[in-house]
CSV table of C-alpha atoms in Angstrom, one decimal:
chain,number,residue,atom,x,y,z
A,221,MET,CA,-0.1,0.3,-0.3
A,222,ARG,CA,1.4,4.2,-1.0
A,223,THR,CA,0.2,6.8,0.0
A,224,LEU,CA,-0.1,9.5,-3.2
A,225,THR,CA,-0.6,12.9,-3.7
A,226,PRO,CA,-2.8,13.7,-6.7
A,227,HIS,CA,0.9,14.4,-8.7
A,228,GLU,CA,1.8,10.8,-8.1
A,229,LEU,CA,-0.8,8.8,-9.0
A,230,GLN,CA,-1.1,7.9,-12.0
A,231,PRO,CA,-4.4,5.9,-13.8
A,232,GLY,CA,-4.2,2.7,-13.4
A,233,MET,CA,-3.4,2.0,-10.4
A,234,ILE,CA,-6.0,0.7,-7.8
A,235,LEU,CA,-7.3,2.7,-4.9
A,236,VAL,CA,-7.7,1.1,-1.0
A,237,GLY,CA,-9.1,3.6,0.4
A,238,THR,CA,-12.3,5.3,-0.4
A,239,VAL,CA,-11.1,9.3,-1.8
A,240,LYS,CA,-13.3,12.0,0.2
A,241,THR,CA,-14.0,15.3,0.0
A,242,GLN,CA,-12.9,17.2,2.9
A,243,THR,CA,-17.1,17.4,3.0
A,244,GLY,CA,-17.6,14.1,3.0
A,245,GLN,CA,-18.4,13.5,-0.9
A,246,ILE,CA,-16.7,10.8,-2.1
A,247,LEU,CA,-15.1,10.6,-5.1
A,248,GLY,CA,-13.5,7.2,-5.2
A,249,GLU,CA,-14.4,4.0,-3.8
A,250,ALA,CA,-12.2,1.4,-1.8
A,251,GLY,CA,-11.2,-1.2,-4.3
A,252,GLY,CA,-12.3,1.0,-7.6
A,253,GLU,CA,-9.3,2.5,-10.9
A,254,VAL,CA,-7.6,5.2,-10.6
A,255,THR,CA,-8.5,7.6,-13.0
A,256,ARG,CA,-7.7,10.8,-15.4
A,257,GLN,CA,-11.4,12.1,-14.0
A,258,LEU,CA,-10.2,11.0,-10.6
A,259,ILE,CA,-7.2,13.0,-9.6
A,260,ASN,CA,-8.1,15.8,-12.3
A,261,ARG,CA,-11.7,16.2,-9.3
A,262,MET,CA,-8.8,15.8,-6.1
A,263,LYS,CA,-7.6,18.7,-7.5
A,264,LEU,CA,-9.5,20.4,-7.3
A,265,TYR,CA,-11.6,19.3,-4.2
A,266,ARG,CA,-8.0,19.6,-2.8
A,267,VAL,CA,-7.9,16.2,-1.6
A,268,ASP,CA,-4.8,15.9,-0.5
A,269,PHE,CA,-3.5,12.0,-1.0
A,270,ALA,CA,-5.0,8.4,-1.5
A,271,GLN,CA,-4.2,5.1,-0.5
A,272,VAL,CA,-3.2,2.9,-3.4
A,273,GLU,CA,-1.5,-0.8,-4.2
A,274,ASP,CA,-0.3,-1.6,-7.9
A,275,ASP,CA,-1.8,-4.9,-7.6
A,276,PRO,CA,-5.0,-4.7,-8.6
A,277,HIS,CA,-5.7,-8.3,-7.3
A,278,GLN,CA,-3.9,-7.8,-3.6
A,279,ALA,CA,-5.7,-4.3,-3.1
A,280,VAL,CA,-9.5,-5.9,-4.1
A,281,ALA,CA,-8.6,-8.9,-1.7
A,282,GLU,CA,-7.4,-6.0,0.8
A,283,VAL,CA,-10.6,-4.9,0.7
A,284,VAL,CA,-12.5,-7.1,0.9
A,285,GLU,CA,-10.4,-9.3,4.2
A,286,GLN,CA,-10.7,-5.5,5.9
A,287,THR,CA,-14.9,-6.1,4.9
A,288,LEU,CA,-15.6,-9.7,5.9
A,289,ALA,CA,-12.8,-8.9,8.9
A,290,ALA,CA,-15.4,-6.3,10.4
A,291,SER,CA,-18.9,-8.0,10.1
A,292,GLU,CA,-17.1,-10.8,12.1
A,293,GLN,CA,-16.2,-8.4,14.9
A,294,PRO,CA,-18.4,-8.0,17.7
A,295,VAL,CA,-20.0,-5.0,19.4
A,296,VAL,CA,-18.1,-3.4,21.8
A,297,GLU,CA,-19.1,-0.6,24.3
A,298,GLU,CA,-16.4,1.5,24.1
A,299,PRO,CA,-15.7,3.7,21.2
A,300,VAL,CA,-13.2,2.4,18.0
A,301,LYS,CA,-10.6,4.5,16.8
A,302,PRO,CA,-9.6,5.3,13.3
A,303,GLU,CA,-7.1,2.4,12.3
A,304,PRO,CA,-3.9,4.2,11.2
A,305,VAL,CA,-1.9,3.7,8.1
A,306,LYS,CA,-1.2,0.2,7.8
A,307,SER,CA,2.6,0.6,9.0
A,308,GLU,CA,4.4,-0.6,12.0
A,309,ARG,CA,5.3,2.2,12.7
A,310,PRO,CA,4.7,5.7,11.7
A,311,THR,CA,6.5,7.3,8.7
A,312,MET,CA,7.5,10.4,8.3
A,313,GLU,CA,5.8,10.9,5.3
A,314,HIS,CA,3.2,10.2,7.1
A,315,THR,CA,3.8,12.7,9.0
A,316,TYR,CA,4.1,15.5,6.2
A,317,ILE,CA,1.4,14.8,4.7
A,318,LYS,CA,-0.7,15.1,7.9
A,319,GLU,CA,0.9,18.8,8.9
A,320,SER,CA,0.3,19.5,5.9
A,321,LYS,CA,-3.5,19.1,5.1
A,322,THR,CA,-3.6,20.6,8.5
A,323,ALA,CA,-2.2,24.3,7.5
A,324,LYS,CA,-3.8,23.5,3.9
A,325,GLN,CA,-7.1,22.8,6.3
A,326,ARG,CA,-6.1,26.3,7.7
A,327,VAL,CA,-7.0,28.9,4.6
A,328,ALA,CA,-9.1,27.1,2.2
A,329,GLU,CA,-12.0,25.7,4.4
A,330,SER,CA,-12.1,29.8,5.8
A,331,PRO,CA,-14.2,32.5,3.2
A,332,GLN,CA,-12.3,34.4,2.4
A,333,PHE,CA,-10.7,31.7,0.4
A,334,MET,CA,-14.3,30.9,-1.5
A,335,GLY,CA,-14.6,34.4,-2.2
A,336,PHE,CA,-10.7,34.5,-3.5
A,337,GLN,CA,-11.7,30.8,-5.2
A,338,MET,CA,-14.6,32.4,-6.7
A,339,GLU,CA,-13.3,35.2,-8.0
A,340,TYR,CA,-9.6,34.0,-9.8
A,341,TYR,CA,-11.5,31.3,-11.8
A,342,HIS,CA,-14.6,35.2,-12.5
A,343,ALA,CA,-10.8,36.2,-13.8
A,344,ILE,CA,-9.9,33.5,-15.5
A,345,SER,CA,-13.0,33.3,-18.0
A,346,VAL,CA,-12.7,37.6,-18.7
A,347,LEU,CA,-8.6,37.0,-20.4
A,348,LYS,CA,-9.7,34.3,-21.5
A,349,ASP,CA,-12.1,35.7,-23.5
A,350,ALA,CA,-10.8,38.3,-23.9
A,351,PHE,CA,-7.5,36.6,-25.3
A,352,ALA,CA,-10.2,34.3,-27.4
A,353,ALA,CA,-11.5,38.1,-28.9
A,354,THR,CA,-8.7,39.2,-29.5
A,355,ILE,CA,-7.6,36.1,-31.8
A,356,ASP,CA,-10.7,35.7,-33.4
A,357,LYS,CA,-12.0,38.6,-33.9
A,358,GLY,CA,-8.6,41.2,-33.8
A,359,THR,CA,-10.1,42.4,-30.6
A,360,PRO,CA,-8.3,45.4,-28.9
A,361,LEU,CA,-7.6,44.2,-24.9
A,362,ASN,CA,-8.6,46.5,-22.7
A,363,PRO,CA,-5.8,47.0,-20.2
A,364,GLU,CA,-8.4,48.4,-17.6
A,365,GLU,CA,-10.8,46.2,-17.8
A,366,LEU,CA,-9.0,43.7,-17.8
A,367,LEU,CA,-7.3,45.2,-14.1
A,368,GLU,CA,-10.2,45.8,-12.6
A,369,SER,CA,-10.8,41.6,-13.2
A,370,ILE,CA,-8.4,40.3,-10.7
A,371,LYS,CA,-8.5,43.9,-8.3
A,372,PRO,CA,-10.5,41.9,-5.7
A,373,LEU,CA,-8.1,39.6,-5.6
A,374,TYR,CA,-5.0,41.4,-4.6
A,375,GLN,CA,-7.3,44.8,-3.0
A,376,LYS,CA,-8.7,42.2,-0.7
A,377,ARG,CA,-5.9,40.6,1.1
A,378,ASP,CA,-5.3,42.2,4.8
A,379,THR,CA,-0.8,41.6,4.4
A,380,ILE,CA,1.5,39.7,1.8
A,381,VAL,CA,1.3,36.8,3.4
A,382,GLU,CA,-2.4,36.1,3.1
A,383,LEU,CA,-1.9,36.4,-0.5
A,384,PHE,CA,0.5,34.0,-0.8
A,385,ASP,CA,-1.4,31.4,1.2
A,386,MET,CA,-5.0,31.8,-0.8
A,387,LEU,CA,-2.7,31.3,-4.8
A,388,ASN,CA,-0.6,28.9,-2.9
A,389,ASN,CA,-4.0,27.0,-2.6
A,390,LEU,CA,-5.0,27.1,-5.8
A,391,ARG,CA,-1.5,25.4,-7.3
A,392,ALA,CA,-3.3,22.2,-8.8
A,393,LEU,CA,-4.3,24.3,-11.6
A,394,ASP,CA,-2.3,23.7,-14.7
A,395,ASP,CA,-2.8,25.7,-16.1
A,396,THR,CA,0.5,27.3,-19.2
A,397,ILE,CA,-1.1,30.7,-20.0
A,398,TYR,CA,-5.0,32.0,-18.0
A,399,ALA,CA,-3.5,31.2,-14.2
A,400,HIS,CA,-0.7,31.3,-14.5
A,401,SER,CA,-0.4,34.9,-16.5
A,402,ILE,CA,-3.5,35.6,-13.2
A,403,ASN,CA,-0.9,35.3,-10.7
A,404,VAL,CA,2.3,36.3,-12.3
A,405,ALA,CA,0.8,39.6,-12.2
A,406,LEU,CA,-0.1,38.8,-9.2
A,407,VAL,CA,3.4,38.3,-7.7
A,408,ALA,CA,4.9,41.2,-10.1
A,409,ARG,CA,2.5,43.5,-8.3
A,410,MET,CA,3.8,42.3,-5.1
A,411,ILE,CA,7.7,43.3,-6.2
A,412,GLY,CA,7.2,46.6,-7.2
A,413,ARG,CA,5.1,47.2,-3.9
A,414,TRP,CA,8.4,46.3,-2.2
A,415,LEU,CA,10.9,47.9,-4.8
A,416,ARG,CA,8.0,51.4,-3.9
A,417,ILE,CA,7.1,51.9,-7.6
A,418,ASP,CA,4.7,54.0,-7.9
A,419,LYS,CA,0.5,53.4,-8.0
A,420,GLN,CA,0.0,53.6,-11.5
A,421,SER,CA,3.1,51.5,-12.5
A,422,LEU,CA,2.2,49.1,-10.0
A,423,ASP,CA,-1.0,49.4,-12.4
A,424,ILE,CA,1.1,48.8,-15.6
A,425,ILE,CA,3.1,46.5,-14.4
A,426,THR,CA,0.2,44.1,-13.2
A,427,GLU,CA,-1.4,44.3,-17.0
A,428,ALA,CA,1.9,43.3,-18.1
A,429,GLY,CA,1.6,40.4,-15.7
A,430,LEU,CA,-2.2,39.5,-17.3
A,431,ILE,CA,-0.7,40.4,-21.3
A,432,HIS,CA,2.1,39.0,-21.7
A,433,ASP,CA,1.6,35.8,-22.4
A,434,ILE,CA,-0.8,36.0,-24.6
A,435,GLY,CA,1.0,34.6,-27.8
A,436,LYS,CA,1.1,31.3,-26.1
A,437,CYS,CA,-2.6,31.8,-27.4
A,438,LEU,CA,-1.2,31.0,-31.0
A,439,ILE,CA,0.8,27.6,-30.1
A,440,PRO,CA,-0.9,24.3,-30.5
A,441,GLU,CA,-2.0,22.7,-27.1
A,442,GLU,CA,-0.6,19.1,-28.1
A,443,VAL,CA,3.3,20.9,-28.1
A,444,LEU,CA,2.1,23.3,-25.5
A,445,ASN,CA,0.5,20.8,-22.5
A,446,LYS,CA,3.1,17.5,-24.1
A,447,GLN,CA,4.9,15.5,-21.1
A,448,GLY,CA,7.1,14.1,-22.7
A,449,LYS,CA,10.6,15.5,-24.3
A,450,LEU,CA,9.9,18.2,-27.1
A,451,THR,CA,11.6,18.0,-30.5
A,452,ASP,CA,13.9,21.2,-31.1
A,453,GLU,CA,10.7,21.6,-33.7
A,454,GLU,CA,7.6,21.7,-30.6
A,455,PHE,CA,11.0,23.4,-28.4
A,456,ASP,CA,11.5,26.6,-30.9
A,457,LEU,CA,8.1,27.0,-31.6
A,458,ILE,CA,7.4,27.6,-28.1
A,459,ARG,CA,10.0,29.3,-27.5
A,460,SER,CA,8.5,32.4,-30.3
A,461,HIS,CA,5.5,32.1,-28.3
A,462,PRO,CA,7.3,36.1,-27.1
A,463,LYS,CA,7.3,37.5,-30.7
A,464,LEU,CA,3.8,35.8,-31.6
A,465,GLY,CA,2.7,38.4,-28.5
A,466,TYR,CA,4.1,40.9,-29.9
A,467,LYS,CA,3.2,40.4,-33.1
A,468,LEU,CA,-0.8,41.0,-31.6
A,469,ILE,CA,-0.4,43.3,-29.5
A,470,LYS,CA,1.7,46.1,-31.6
A,471,GLY,CA,-0.8,48.2,-33.3
A,472,MET,CA,-2.8,48.5,-30.4
A,473,ASP,CA,-3.5,51.9,-27.8
A,474,LEU,CA,-1.2,49.8,-24.9
A,475,ASP,CA,1.6,51.4,-23.0
A,476,SER,CA,4.6,50.8,-24.9
A,477,ARG,CA,6.0,48.7,-21.4
A,478,ILE,CA,3.6,46.3,-21.9
A,479,LYS,CA,3.8,45.9,-25.5
A,480,LYS,CA,8.1,45.5,-24.0
A,481,ALA,CA,7.4,43.2,-22.0
A,482,THR,CA,5.0,41.1,-23.5
A,483,LEU,CA,8.2,40.5,-26.2
A,484,GLN,CA,11.1,40.6,-23.2
A,485,HIS,CA,10.0,38.1,-20.4
A,486,HIS,CA,12.7,35.5,-21.4
A,487,GLU,CA,15.0,37.9,-21.8
A,488,ARG,CA,18.2,37.9,-19.3
A,489,CYS,CA,20.1,40.9,-18.4
A,490,ASP,CA,23.8,38.4,-19.2
A,491,GLY,CA,22.7,38.1,-22.6
A,492,THR,CA,21.1,34.5,-22.4
A,493,GLY,CA,17.3,34.8,-23.0
A,494,TYR,CA,15.6,34.5,-25.7
A,495,PRO,CA,14.3,35.7,-28.3
A,496,THR,CA,16.9,38.8,-29.4
A,497,GLY,CA,19.3,37.8,-26.5
A,498,LEU,CA,19.1,41.4,-25.1
A,499,ASP,CA,21.3,42.6,-22.8
A,500,GLU,CA,20.7,44.6,-19.2
A,501,ASP,CA,21.7,47.9,-20.5
A,502,ASN,CA,18.0,46.5,-23.5
A,503,ILE,CA,15.3,45.4,-21.6
A,504,ASP,CA,12.9,47.2,-19.6
A,505,GLU,CA,12.4,46.9,-16.0
A,506,VAL,CA,8.9,46.4,-15.5
A,507,ALA,CA,9.9,43.1,-18.2
A,508,MET,CA,12.5,42.6,-15.9
A,509,ILE,CA,9.5,41.8,-13.3
A,510,ILE,CA,7.7,40.0,-14.7
A,511,ALA,CA,10.8,37.8,-15.9
A,512,ILE,CA,10.9,36.6,-11.8
A,513,ALA,CA,7.4,36.4,-11.5
A,514,ASP,CA,7.2,34.3,-14.4
A,515,VAL,CA,10.5,31.6,-13.3
A,516,TYR,CA,9.0,32.4,-9.8
A,517,ASP,CA,5.2,30.9,-11.1
A,518,ALA,CA,6.0,28.7,-14.1
A,519,MET,CA,8.8,26.8,-10.2
A,520,THR,CA,5.9,26.9,-7.8
A,521,ALA,CA,3.2,26.2,-9.7
A,522,ALA,CA,2.0,21.6,-10.6
A,523,ARG,CA,2.8,20.6,-13.2
A,524,SER,CA,2.3,17.5,-15.7
A,525,TYR,CA,5.6,16.1,-14.6
A,526,ARG,CA,6.8,17.5,-11.4
A,527,ILE,CA,5.4,18.6,-8.2
A,528,PRO,CA,5.3,21.7,-7.1
A,529,LEU,CA,8.6,23.7,-5.7
A,530,CYS,CA,7.7,25.7,-2.7
A,531,ALA,CA,9.6,28.5,-2.0
A,532,PHE,CA,13.2,28.0,-0.4
A,533,GLN,CA,13.2,25.7,-2.8
A,534,VAL,CA,12.7,28.1,-6.0
A,535,ILE,CA,14.5,30.2,-3.9
A,536,ALA,CA,17.9,27.9,-4.2
A,537,LYS,CA,17.1,28.0,-7.6
A,538,PHE,CA,17.2,31.4,-8.6
A,539,GLU,CA,21.2,31.5,-5.9
A,540,GLU,CA,22.2,28.7,-8.1
A,541,GLU,CA,21.7,30.3,-11.2
A,542,GLY,CA,23.8,32.9,-9.6
A,543,PHE,CA,22.5,36.5,-9.5
A,544,GLN,CA,24.0,38.1,-13.2
A,545,LYS,CA,20.3,37.2,-15.0
A,546,TYR,CA,18.0,39.8,-13.4
A,547,PRO,CA,18.4,43.3,-11.9
A,548,ILE,CA,20.3,42.7,-8.5
A,549,LYS,CA,17.9,45.0,-6.8
A,550,PHE,CA,14.9,43.3,-8.4
A,551,ILE,CA,15.9,40.0,-6.8
A,552,MET,CA,17.4,40.6,-3.9
A,553,THR,CA,14.4,42.9,-2.7
A,554,PHE,CA,12.3,39.4,-4.2
A,555,LEU,CA,14.2,37.1,-2.8
A,556,ARG,CA,14.4,38.8,1.2
A,557,GLN,CA,10.7,39.7,0.5
A,558,ILE,CA,9.5,35.7,-0.2
A,559,ALA,CA,12.2,34.6,2.7
A,560,MET,CA,10.6,37.0,4.7
A,561,THR,CA,7.5,35.9,3.9
A,562,TYR,CA,7.5,32.4,6.1
A,563,GLN,CA,9.3,33.2,8.6
A,564,SER,CA,8.5,31.2,11.7
A,565,ASN,CA,6.5,29.4,9.5
A,566,ARG,CA,6.9,25.0,10.2
A,567,VAL,CA,8.6,23.5,6.7
A,568,VAL,CA,9.5,20.2,6.5
A,569,LEU,CA,13.5,18.4,5.4
A,570,ASN,CA,13.9,16.6,3.2
A,571,ASP,CA,14.6,13.4,5.1
A,572,GLY,CA,10.4,14.4,6.6
A,573,ARG,CA,11.4,16.0,9.1
A,574,SER,CA,8.8,18.8,10.6
A,575,CYS,CA,10.6,22.4,11.9
A,576,LYS,CA,10.1,25.7,12.7
A,577,ILE,CA,12.6,28.8,10.7
A,578,ILE,CA,13.9,30.9,13.1
A,579,MET,CA,15.5,33.4,11.6
A,580,LEU,CA,17.0,33.1,8.3
A,581,ASN,CA,20.4,33.7,7.0
A,582,LYS,CA,21.1,37.1,5.3
A,583,ASN,CA,24.1,35.8,2.6
A,584,ASP,CA,22.3,32.3,2.1
A,585,LEU,CA,18.1,33.1,1.7
A,586,SER,CA,17.4,29.4,1.8
A,587,ARG,CA,19.0,28.1,4.1
A,588,PRO,CA,17.6,29.4,7.4
A,589,MET,CA,18.0,28.6,10.8
A,590,VAL,CA,14.8,25.8,12.7
A,591,LYS,CA,14.3,25.0,15.8
A,592,PHE,CA,13.1,21.1,16.1
A,593,ASP,CA,10.0,20.3,18.6
A,594,ASP,CA,12.8,18.8,20.7
A,595,ASN,CA,14.7,22.8,21.0
A,596,SER,CA,17.5,21.1,18.5
A,597,ILE,CA,18.0,24.0,16.3
A,598,ILE,CA,20.0,23.4,13.4
A,599,ASP,CA,22.3,26.7,10.8
A,600,LEU,CA,21.4,24.4,7.2
A,601,SER,CA,23.8,27.2,5.8
A,602,HIS,CA,26.5,25.1,7.5
A,603,THR,CA,24.7,21.3,6.4
A,604,ARG,CA,24.2,21.3,3.3
A,605,ASP,CA,22.5,18.3,2.6
A,606,LEU,CA,19.8,19.2,4.4
A,607,PHE,CA,17.2,21.4,2.9
A,608,ILE,CA,13.8,22.8,2.4
A,609,LYS,CA,11.0,20.4,0.9
A,610,ALA,CA,7.7,21.8,2.2
A,611,ILE,CA,6.2,24.7,3.7
A,612,ILE,CA,3.4,24.1,6.3
């Protein structure tokens, strides 16, 4: 028996336990087969894991055996406690799943999240309709209208931490265009706030985030969402989306910074980006902010080929690449603020142990000092074989 997240489940596996939503709705019966529809419904209803058995005959036999055994049990007066996951002792994997589920439920069950979710899906619908009208009918984009559709997402949040919590509970959406564009717009706006950019420019940055990937709508879906390795031709086609998007909007009455961000959000300060290989002096600042938000969202979002990375894993990726790809002020402000957002949070290390962040290392932001439940403390910057795997 294995306990797997929706991202780890594969069609054809056999369920050992019943899969239920947080409100008790049954999504899958014990002994049933895992399907793509079940996996998608688990993501939609934020069901964190299911118990499966690789051998279908063994799984069905086990379910039958458990059912028969239960029917033969004498009635007892004292309440029967739910059986734990079958294991001689709790494993770190089970501990992680229990803790992460509790953390997600704390946000997911809140009325604020329910409202956020409705507003989020409405914004997706508005963006999708606007892009379709532009591509199919040549209708000019209305950036102010797009901005209005996502204002409730950031205006009703009391803190940036709250906004991150809301977004993290929607990470099951494997949408590389519309949800991604909304996320990039929101994260880019946060970066702008951290950089103390004026409100008018913040609105331009947000609109640029919403529009930056419109060129992807011209890429065939089977290429854009391909799960296997891309051919050279497919890879080149995907890399053409900045030019395709810019061609779509260059004649529209849009702020020039929005057009440049659409064309330049994959350029890098060291000249290694595309489509033109520009250096820092020739890349628009709004495009650079969108670039950072774009990479952050891509790494923290679910994809068909991997589970989402946590914020500290993303910080580590930026640190590993060095800071020459983005304006140093932008990237250092962003990484420092992201790390500070999760100061004092509980996290899970790659060895399965949970602990609490007690102090950030300003020169090694992905590796803070952490404290365990037994009051022992580890400085992750001095313990290179350990790293933060998840935030709980």
